[in-house]
Short mmCIF file of C-alpha atoms in Angstrom, two decimals:
data_model
loop_
_atom_site.label_atom_id
_atom_site.label_comp_id
_atom_site.label_asym_id
_atom_site.label_seq_id
_atom_site.Cartn_x
_atom_site.Cartn_y
_atom_site.Cartn_z
CA MET J 1 0.00 0.00 0.00
CA ASN J 2 1.14 3.54 -0.71
CA PRO J 3 3.10 4.73 2.39
CA LYS J 4 1.78 8.27 2.00
CA LEU J 5 -1.80 6.97 1.93
CA ARG J 6 -1.23 4.92 5.08
CA HIS J 7 0.51 7.84 6.80
CA GLY J 8 -2.45 10.08 6.00
CA ALA J 9 -4.88 7.43 7.23
CA ASN J 10 -2.93 7.07 10.49
CA PHE J 11 -3.12 10.82 11.04
CA ALA J 12 -6.86 10.82 10.30
CA ALA J 13 -7.44 7.90 12.69
CA VAL J 14 -5.93 9.91 15.54
CA THR J 15 -8.48 12.67 14.93
CA GLU J 16 -11.46 10.29 14.94
CA LEU J 17 -12.74 10.82 18.46
CA TRP J 18 -12.60 14.61 18.26
CA ILE J 19 -14.37 14.80 14.91
CA VAL J 20 -17.03 12.19 15.68
CA ALA J 21 -17.70 13.61 19.17
CA ALA J 22 -18.15 17.06 17.64
CA ALA J 23 -20.55 15.61 15.06
CA VAL J 24 -22.55 13.90 17.83
CA GLY J 25 -22.72 17.15 19.79
CA LEU J 26 -23.89 19.16 16.79
CA SER J 27 -26.53 16.54 15.95
CA MET J 28 -27.90 16.96 19.47
CA LEU J 29 -28.30 20.69 18.87
CA LYS J 30 -29.79 20.39 15.38
CA ILE J 31 -31.64 17.26 14.24
CA SER J 32 -31.10 18.06 10.56
CA LEU J 33 -27.38 17.36 11.08
CA LEU J 34 -28.01 13.73 12.09
CA PRO J 35 -27.48 12.23 8.59
CA TRP J 36 -24.25 14.20 8.18
CA ALA J 37 -23.02 13.07 11.60
CA VAL J 38 -23.70 9.44 10.64
CA LEU J 39 -21.83 9.92 7.36
CA ILE J 40 -18.81 11.50 9.07
CA ALA J 41 -18.62 8.70 11.65
CA ALA J 42 -19.01 6.03 8.95
CA LEU J 43 -16.16 7.48 6.85
CA TYR J 44 -13.68 6.56 9.58
CA TRP J 45 -14.25 2.85 8.97
CA PRO J 46 -12.32 2.79 5.66
CA VAL J 47 -9.77 5.12 7.25
CA ARG J 48 -9.13 2.53 9.96
CA TRP J 49 -8.96 -0.20 7.35
CA ILE J 50 -6.20 1.64 5.49
CA ALA J 51 -4.34 2.66 8.66
CA GLU J 52 -4.54 -0.56 10.66
CA GLY J 53 -5.60 -3.28 8.24
CA HIS J 54 -9.11 -3.69 9.67
CA PRO J 55 -12.18 -1.44 9.85
CA SER J 56 -12.51 -1.99 13.61
CA ARG J 57 -10.99 -3.99 16.40
CA ARG J 58 -13.22 -6.74 17.71
CA THR J 59 -15.19 -6.25 20.92
CA PRO J 60 -17.27 -8.56 23.15
CA ALA J 61 -20.36 -6.60 22.10
CA ASP J 62 -19.96 -7.11 18.33
CA LEU J 63 -22.56 -9.85 17.90
CA GLY J 64 -25.25 -7.94 19.77
CA ILE J 65 -24.45 -4.77 17.82
CA VAL J 66 -24.68 -6.60 14.49
CA LEU J 67 -28.07 -8.04 15.47
CA LEU J 68 -29.27 -4.61 16.60
CA ALA J 69 -28.07 -3.02 13.36
CA LEU J 70 -29.93 -5.67 11.36
CA MET J 71 -33.16 -4.50 13.02
CA LEU J 72 -32.79 -0.99 11.60
CA PRO J 73 -34.04 -1.82 8.08
CA VAL J 74 -36.73 -3.98 9.68
CA THR J 75 -38.07 -1.07 11.73
CA LEU J 76 -38.05 1.17 8.65
CA TRP J 77 -40.09 -1.48 6.83
CA ALA J 78 -42.53 -2.02 9.72
CA THR J 79 -43.25 1.59 10.65
CA ALA J 80 -46.35 3.51 9.64
CA LEU J 81 -44.53 6.80 10.34
CA PRO J 82 -41.27 6.73 8.35
CA GLU J 83 -40.64 10.44 8.93
CA LYS J 84 -40.38 9.79 12.68
CA THR J 85 -38.68 6.41 12.51
CA THR J 86 -35.96 7.61 10.15
CA ILE J 87 -34.75 10.13 12.73
CA GLN J 88 -34.58 7.43 15.41
CA VAL J 89 -32.73 5.08 13.05
CA TYR J 90 -30.16 7.78 12.31
CA ARG J 91 -29.72 8.42 16.03
CA LEU J 92 -29.25 4.73 16.87
CA ALA J 93 -26.84 4.28 13.95
CA LEU J 94 -24.88 7.31 15.17
CA GLY J 95 -24.75 5.82 18.67
CA ILE J 96 -23.33 2.55 17.34
CA LEU J 97 -20.73 4.40 15.25
CA PHE J 98 -19.87 6.55 18.28
CA PHE J 99 -19.30 3.37 20.30
CA TYR J 100 -16.72 2.14 17.79
CA ALA J 101 -15.14 5.58 17.44
CA VAL J 102 -14.53 5.84 21.19
CA PHE J 103 -13.39 2.23 21.48
CA ASN J 104 -10.97 2.25 18.54
CA TRP J 105 -9.53 5.66 19.37
CA GLY J 106 -9.05 4.68 23.01
CA VAL J 107 -7.23 1.45 22.16
CA LEU J 108 -5.18 3.14 19.40
CA THR J 109 -3.96 6.14 21.40
CA ARG J 110 -4.07 4.52 24.87
CA LYS J 111 -5.27 7.87 26.22
CA LEU J 112 -8.02 6.48 28.40
CA ASP J 113 -7.70 9.30 30.93
CA TRP J 114 -8.57 11.79 28.20
CA ILE J 115 -11.79 9.93 27.42
CA VAL J 116 -12.79 9.73 31.09
CA ALA J 117 -12.05 13.43 31.48
CA GLY J 118 -14.17 14.06 28.39
CA ILE J 119 -17.09 12.13 29.92
CA LEU J 120 -16.91 14.19 33.11
CA LEU J 121 -16.64 17.43 31.13
CA ALA J 122 -19.65 16.34 29.06
CA GLY J 123 -21.54 15.86 32.33
CA ALA J 124 -20.46 19.30 33.51
CA GLY J 125 -21.52 20.75 30.16
CA LEU J 126 -24.96 19.14 30.38
CA ALA J 127 -25.34 20.42 33.94
CA GLY J 128 -24.31 23.91 32.88
CA MET J 129 -26.69 23.88 29.90
CA SER J 130 -29.57 22.93 32.17
CA VAL J 131 -29.56 26.45 33.64
CA PHE J 132 -30.92 27.91 30.40
CA SER J 133 -32.46 24.90 28.64
CA VAL J 134 -34.56 22.92 31.16
CA THR J 135 -38.26 23.53 31.78
CA TRP J 136 -38.01 23.18 35.55
CA THR J 137 -40.57 21.45 37.76
CA THR J 138 -40.80 23.09 41.18
CA THR J 139 -43.53 21.14 42.99
CA LYS J 140 -42.21 17.58 43.33
CA MET J 141 -39.86 18.20 46.27
CA GLN J 142 -41.12 20.85 48.65
CA PHE J 143 -37.82 21.16 50.54
CA ILE J 144 -36.19 22.82 47.50
CA PRO J 145 -36.95 26.57 47.60
CA ALA J 146 -38.93 27.56 44.50
CA ASN J 147 -37.16 30.93 44.27
CA ILE J 148 -33.97 29.15 43.15
CA TYR J 149 -35.59 28.44 39.80
CA GLN J 150 -36.55 32.08 39.31
CA ARG J 151 -32.89 32.83 38.67
CA PHE J 152 -32.84 30.48 35.67
CA GLU J 153 -33.97 31.93 32.36
CA LEU J 154 -34.81 29.85 29.28
CA LEU J 155 -32.65 30.93 26.36
CA VAL J 156 -33.55 28.20 23.86
CA ALA J 157 -36.76 27.40 22.00
CA ASP J 158 -36.24 23.63 22.03
CA THR J 159 -36.28 23.04 25.78
CA VAL J 160 -35.26 19.94 27.75
CA HIS J 161 -37.50 17.96 30.10
CA PRO J 162 -36.01 17.72 33.63
CA ASN J 163 -36.33 13.92 33.58
CA VAL J 164 -34.24 13.77 30.40
CA MET J 165 -31.52 15.93 31.93
CA GLY J 166 -31.64 14.04 35.23
CA GLY J 167 -31.50 10.63 33.56
CA ASN J 168 -28.38 11.51 31.59
CA LEU J 169 -26.63 13.18 34.53
CA ALA J 170 -27.31 10.07 36.63
CA LEU J 171 -25.28 7.99 34.14
CA ILE J 172 -22.18 10.16 34.44
CA ALA J 173 -22.28 10.93 38.17
CA PRO J 174 -21.23 7.42 39.37
CA ILE J 175 -17.96 7.65 37.42
CA GLY J 176 -16.91 10.83 39.20
CA ALA J 177 -18.07 9.45 42.54
CA ALA J 178 -16.01 6.27 42.03
CA LEU J 179 -12.88 8.26 41.17
CA LEU J 180 -13.21 10.14 44.46
CA LEU J 181 -14.05 7.03 46.52
CA TYR J 182 -11.42 4.71 45.06
CA GLY J 183 -8.77 6.72 43.29
CA TRP J 184 -8.30 9.91 45.29
CA LYS J 185 -4.92 8.72 46.57
CA THR J 186 -3.65 8.10 43.03
CA LEU J 187 -4.95 11.39 41.62
CA LYS J 188 -3.05 14.64 41.90
CA ARG J 189 -4.45 17.38 44.07
CA TRP J 190 -5.72 19.43 41.13
CA GLN J 191 -7.34 16.33 39.66
CA ASN J 192 -9.19 15.59 42.89
CA LEU J 193 -10.36 19.20 43.12
CA SER J 194 -11.47 19.16 39.48
CA VAL J 195 -13.44 15.92 39.86
CA ALA J 196 -14.99 17.20 43.10
CA ALA J 197 -16.04 20.45 41.40
CA VAL J 198 -17.61 18.55 38.50
CA MET J 199 -19.41 16.23 40.91
CA LEU J 200 -20.72 19.20 42.90
CA LEU J 201 -22.13 20.74 39.72
CA ILE J 202 -23.62 17.49 38.39
CA SER J 203 -25.15 16.38 41.70
CA GLY J 204 -26.50 19.87 42.38
CA MET J 205 -28.27 20.05 39.05
CA LEU J 206 -29.42 16.45 39.42
CA ILE J 207 -31.19 17.41 42.64
CA LEU J 208 -32.68 20.54 41.05
CA THR J 209 -34.24 18.48 38.24
CA GLN J 210 -36.39 16.86 40.96
CA SER J 211 -36.34 13.73 38.80
CA ARG J 212 -37.10 11.04 41.34
CA GLY J 213 -36.18 8.27 38.93
CA ALA J 214 -32.78 9.84 38.30
CA LEU J 215 -32.14 10.43 42.00
CA ILE J 216 -33.10 6.85 42.86
CA ALA J 217 -30.84 5.61 40.05
CA PHE J 218 -27.88 7.63 41.35
CA GLY J 219 -28.65 6.44 44.88
CA ALA J 220 -28.60 2.81 43.71
CA ALA J 221 -25.25 3.42 42.02
CA LEU J 222 -23.83 4.99 45.20
CA ILE J 223 -24.98 1.99 47.25
CA LEU J 224 -23.17 -0.29 44.81
CA LEU J 225 -20.00 1.81 45.06
CA VAL J 226 -20.07 1.61 48.86
CA LEU J 227 -20.67 -2.16 48.71
CA LEU J 228 -17.69 -2.65 46.43
CA ARG J 229 -15.42 -0.18 48.22
CA TRP J 230 -15.63 -1.28 51.86
CA PRO J 231 -16.17 -4.67 53.55
CA TRP J 232 -18.79 -3.10 55.81
CA GLY J 233 -20.76 -1.95 52.78
CA TRP J 234 -23.34 -4.67 53.43
CA VAL J 235 -24.08 -3.04 56.78
CA ALA J 236 -24.76 0.25 55.03
CA LEU J 237 -27.04 -1.57 52.58
CA LEU J 238 -29.00 -3.22 55.40
CA LEU J 239 -29.34 0.08 57.27
CA THR J 240 -30.53 1.81 54.10
CA ALA J 241 -33.05 -0.96 53.41
CA LEU J 242 -34.27 -0.82 57.02
CA THR J 243 -34.66 2.97 56.90
CA LEU J 244 -36.56 2.80 53.62
CA GLY J 245 -38.74 0.00 54.96
CA ILE J 246 -39.69 2.01 58.03
CA ALA J 247 -40.41 5.10 55.92
CA ILE J 248 -42.61 3.14 53.51
CA TYR J 249 -44.45 1.53 56.44
CA GLN J 250 -45.11 4.94 57.97
CA ILE J 251 -46.48 6.61 54.84
CA GLY J 252 -47.98 3.48 53.25
CA ALA J 253 -46.77 1.43 50.30
CA ASP J 254 -49.38 2.81 47.88
CA THR J 255 -48.53 6.40 48.75
CA ALA J 256 -44.80 5.73 48.39
CA LEU J 257 -45.22 4.04 45.01
CA ASP J 258 -47.46 6.84 43.75
CA PHE J 259 -44.88 9.41 44.87
CA ILE J 260 -42.12 7.61 42.96
CA ALA J 261 -44.22 6.88 39.88
CA SER J 262 -45.94 10.24 39.44
CA GLY J 263 -44.54 12.92 37.18
CA VAL J 264 -45.44 15.79 34.90
CA SER J 265 -47.04 13.62 32.20
CA VAL J 266 -47.83 10.58 34.37
CA ALA J 267 -50.23 11.05 37.29
CA GLY J 268 -49.23 8.05 39.39
CA LEU J 269 -48.62 4.32 39.53
CA GLU J 270 -52.04 3.46 38.10
CA ASN J 271 -51.40 5.69 35.08
CA ARG J 272 -47.93 4.21 34.61
CA GLU J 273 -49.30 0.65 34.81
CA GLU J 274 -51.77 1.50 32.05
CA ILE J 275 -48.92 2.75 29.87
CA TRP J 276 -46.92 -0.42 30.52
CA SER J 277 -49.94 -2.57 29.65
CA ARG J 278 -50.24 -0.81 26.27
CA ALA J 279 -46.56 -1.44 25.63
CA ILE J 280 -47.03 -5.13 26.42
CA TYR J 281 -49.98 -5.30 24.01
CA MET J 282 -47.77 -3.84 21.28
CA ILE J 283 -45.02 -6.37 21.97
CA GLN J 284 -47.55 -9.20 21.84
CA ASP J 285 -48.95 -7.97 18.51
CA PHE J 286 -45.59 -7.06 16.91
CA PRO J 287 -43.09 -9.43 18.59
CA PHE J 288 -40.61 -9.81 15.74
CA THR J 289 -40.52 -6.37 14.13
CA GLY J 290 -41.75 -3.90 16.72
CA ILE J 291 -44.07 -1.07 15.75
CA GLY J 292 -41.36 1.19 14.33
CA MET J 293 -39.05 3.42 16.33
CA GLY J 294 -40.63 6.63 17.60
CA SER J 295 -44.26 5.77 16.83
CA PHE J 296 -45.46 4.76 20.31
CA MET J 297 -47.82 7.69 20.83
CA GLU J 298 -49.60 7.41 17.49
CA VAL J 299 -49.91 3.60 17.61
CA ALA J 300 -51.16 3.67 21.21
CA ASP J 301 -53.77 6.35 20.49
CA LEU J 302 -55.01 4.50 17.40
CA LEU J 303 -54.94 0.84 18.48
CA TYR J 304 -54.62 0.84 22.28
CA PRO J 305 -56.23 4.08 23.56
CA PHE J 306 -55.64 5.18 27.13
CA PHE J 307 -58.40 5.68 29.67
CA LEU J 308 -56.35 7.68 32.18
CA ALA J 309 -54.41 9.92 29.79
CA ALA J 310 -55.45 12.27 27.01
CA PRO J 311 -54.60 11.40 23.39
CA GLY J 312 -51.21 12.73 22.33
CA SER J 313 -49.89 13.03 25.88
CA ILE J 314 -47.93 9.76 26.26
CA VAL J 315 -45.00 9.68 23.85
CA HIS J 316 -43.14 6.59 25.06
CA ALA J 317 -43.51 3.50 27.25
CA HIS J 318 -41.93 5.02 30.38
CA ASN J 319 -39.81 1.88 30.72
CA LEU J 320 -36.53 1.36 28.89
CA ILE J 321 -36.84 -2.40 28.38
CA LEU J 322 -40.43 -2.19 27.18
CA GLN J 323 -39.62 0.74 24.90
CA ILE J 324 -36.81 -1.12 23.13
CA ALA J 325 -39.05 -4.17 22.62
CA VAL J 326 -41.88 -1.94 21.38
CA ASP J 327 -39.57 -0.20 18.90
CA LEU J 328 -37.50 -3.13 17.61
CA GLY J 329 -39.35 -6.24 18.74
CA ILE J 330 -38.03 -9.02 20.94
CA PRO J 331 -35.00 -9.66 18.65
CA GLY J 332 -33.97 -6.03 19.10
CA LEU J 333 -34.40 -6.27 22.87
CA ILE J 334 -32.29 -9.45 23.02
CA ALA J 335 -29.57 -7.73 20.99
CA TRP J 336 -29.60 -4.65 23.26
CA LEU J 337 -29.52 -6.76 26.42
CA SER J 338 -26.55 -8.74 25.12
CA ILE J 339 -24.64 -5.49 24.58
CA TYR J 340 -25.64 -4.22 28.01
CA LEU J 341 -24.53 -7.45 29.70
CA SER J 342 -21.22 -7.35 27.79
CA VAL J 343 -20.59 -3.86 29.14
CA CYS J 344 -21.53 -4.91 32.70
CA PHE J 345 -19.23 -7.93 32.46
CA ALA J 346 -16.33 -5.79 31.19
CA SER J 347 -16.93 -3.29 34.02
CA TRP J 348 -16.94 -6.07 36.62
CA ARG J 349 -13.79 -7.67 35.21
CA LEU J 350 -12.04 -4.29 35.24
CA TYR J 351 -13.04 -3.71 38.86
CA ARG J 352 -11.91 -7.20 39.92
CA PHE J 353 -8.62 -6.75 38.07
CA GLY J 354 -8.00 -3.47 39.90
CA MET J 355 -8.77 -5.00 43.29
CA ARG J 356 -6.54 -8.04 42.70
CA ARG J 357 -3.61 -5.95 41.47
CA THR J 358 -4.21 -3.14 43.97
CA ASP J 359 -4.63 -0.83 41.00
CA ARG J 360 -6.95 1.86 42.35
CA ARG J 361 -7.33 3.50 38.96
CA ALA J 362 -8.64 0.31 37.36
CA ALA J 363 -10.85 -0.45 40.37
CA ALA J 364 -12.28 3.08 40.35
CA LEU J 365 -13.09 2.98 36.65
CA GLY J 366 -14.57 -0.53 36.84
CA ALA J 367 -16.75 0.34 39.83
CA GLY J 368 -17.80 3.66 38.29
CA PHE J 369 -18.71 2.08 34.97
CA LEU J 370 -20.67 -0.66 36.74
CA GLY J 371 -22.46 1.95 38.85
CA SER J 372 -23.36 3.80 35.67
CA GLN J 373 -24.96 0.65 34.24
CA VAL J 374 -26.92 0.13 37.46
CA ALA J 375 -28.14 3.72 37.18
CA LEU J 376 -29.11 3.16 33.53
CA LEU J 377 -31.27 0.13 34.30
CA THR J 378 -32.69 1.54 37.56
CA HIS J 379 -33.77 4.75 35.88
CA GLY J 380 -35.02 2.68 32.95
CA MET J 381 -37.59 1.02 35.19
CA MET J 382 -39.58 4.26 35.21
CA ASP J 383 -38.46 6.07 32.06
CA ALA J 384 -36.90 5.67 28.61
CA VAL J 385 -35.01 8.95 28.22
CA THR J 386 -31.71 7.28 27.28
CA TRP J 387 -33.13 5.59 24.17
CA GLY J 388 -33.59 6.62 20.52
CA MET J 389 -36.17 9.40 20.68
CA ILE J 390 -34.04 11.53 23.02
CA ARG J 391 -31.27 13.70 21.55
CA PRO J 392 -28.50 12.69 24.02
CA ALA J 393 -29.14 8.95 23.35
CA PRO J 394 -25.74 8.46 21.58
CA LEU J 395 -23.97 9.41 24.83
CA VAL J 396 -24.82 5.99 26.30
CA TRP J 397 -23.01 4.37 23.39
CA GLY J 398 -19.97 6.58 23.91
CA LEU J 399 -19.88 5.51 27.54
CA TRP J 400 -20.15 1.86 26.51
CA GLY J 401 -17.27 2.28 24.08
CA THR J 402 -15.17 3.71 26.91
CA VAL J 403 -15.93 0.72 29.14
CA ILE J 404 -14.87 -1.84 26.52
CA ALA J 405 -11.75 0.19 25.61
CA ALA J 406 -10.73 0.43 29.28
CA TRP J 407 -11.09 -3.30 29.83
CA MET J 408 -9.17 -4.15 26.66
CA LEU J 409 -6.34 -1.73 27.51
CA PHE J 410 -5.86 -3.01 31.05
CA LYS J 411 -6.05 -6.61 29.84
CA VAL J 412 -3.41 -6.05 27.14
CA GLU J 413 -1.08 -3.99 29.32
CA ASN J 414 -1.08 -6.63 32.04
#
């Protein structure tokens, strides 16, 4: 092969993460840029082939990703609303390409710390953007003074729901928390202060979203981090469970569940159960193809009308697992779950490796990544704001690519 061509491809491969990440960010700001972002990310596959002799390094998640990608033309065929589904397909394709961009760049450059820093900065950026982009809810948690929100002024027309912002912040927060819990002795003073400042910003905005699902998800991740960090973590878990049990007993199980399940668009547990039942009906009727990504509201209103919600008010299944199965059928759900389990397994192996070798950096990253996956699934029990219809959905894939890259790097280096 022409040495100049390979040299140019090698140079281009080093720029992959920066270019693709910028494309992902711009596509979040303007939906019309989604096809261009997908094209830019896809062009790096032949670049890698020229530079390294293969379009991508292999990962444990490859089979699941291939199966998920095969469902994209199926969902375009099955949908009754191609104008909506096409956008979701572009976003999912961009997420998959972002996964491979992060993974390949991380393994190629071995600059894992840069990627982790980028994730935390992305979290800080989201938290900062929430000041002028979130339509705040001020009535869910009475202990938060309402006058705080009066200082925030909306500066964008396309606003963000607080549950969407909270759900995405809850994915990033466990990584910063793990670095402080596990790796503070290995980090320099300025690094500890920087991570602490980012965590203060993210956790503060997470609380202000008043997203109970996101707060519960972050709480579950913190419990996991404590369990993994200290031998007495089980005591903390038992005390937490006992405290919650007493609180639920005092206020009543039905009241507690309604408090957790209620939201701006969902009145309570009964309303949420009705939504879940409609999602199950859809899965039963379209088990192999799904209904088409992004068409939940229209299909529900037409074929499975709600009794407790007005037409046009419920846009998704309010459950991550159900939403994926509704969109892509059971084959799509199986593919997604296989990817998720691969990421969890890689996170666990990285944590165990760090603990065996007394490598606090590896243990911190492994625990943080695992906590992030716990937060993803916990929050997904009540919402689906990390899936295709939400603009920041590709960020989950970037995080997954970081997890696999970290595990591969530590495995190769040792």
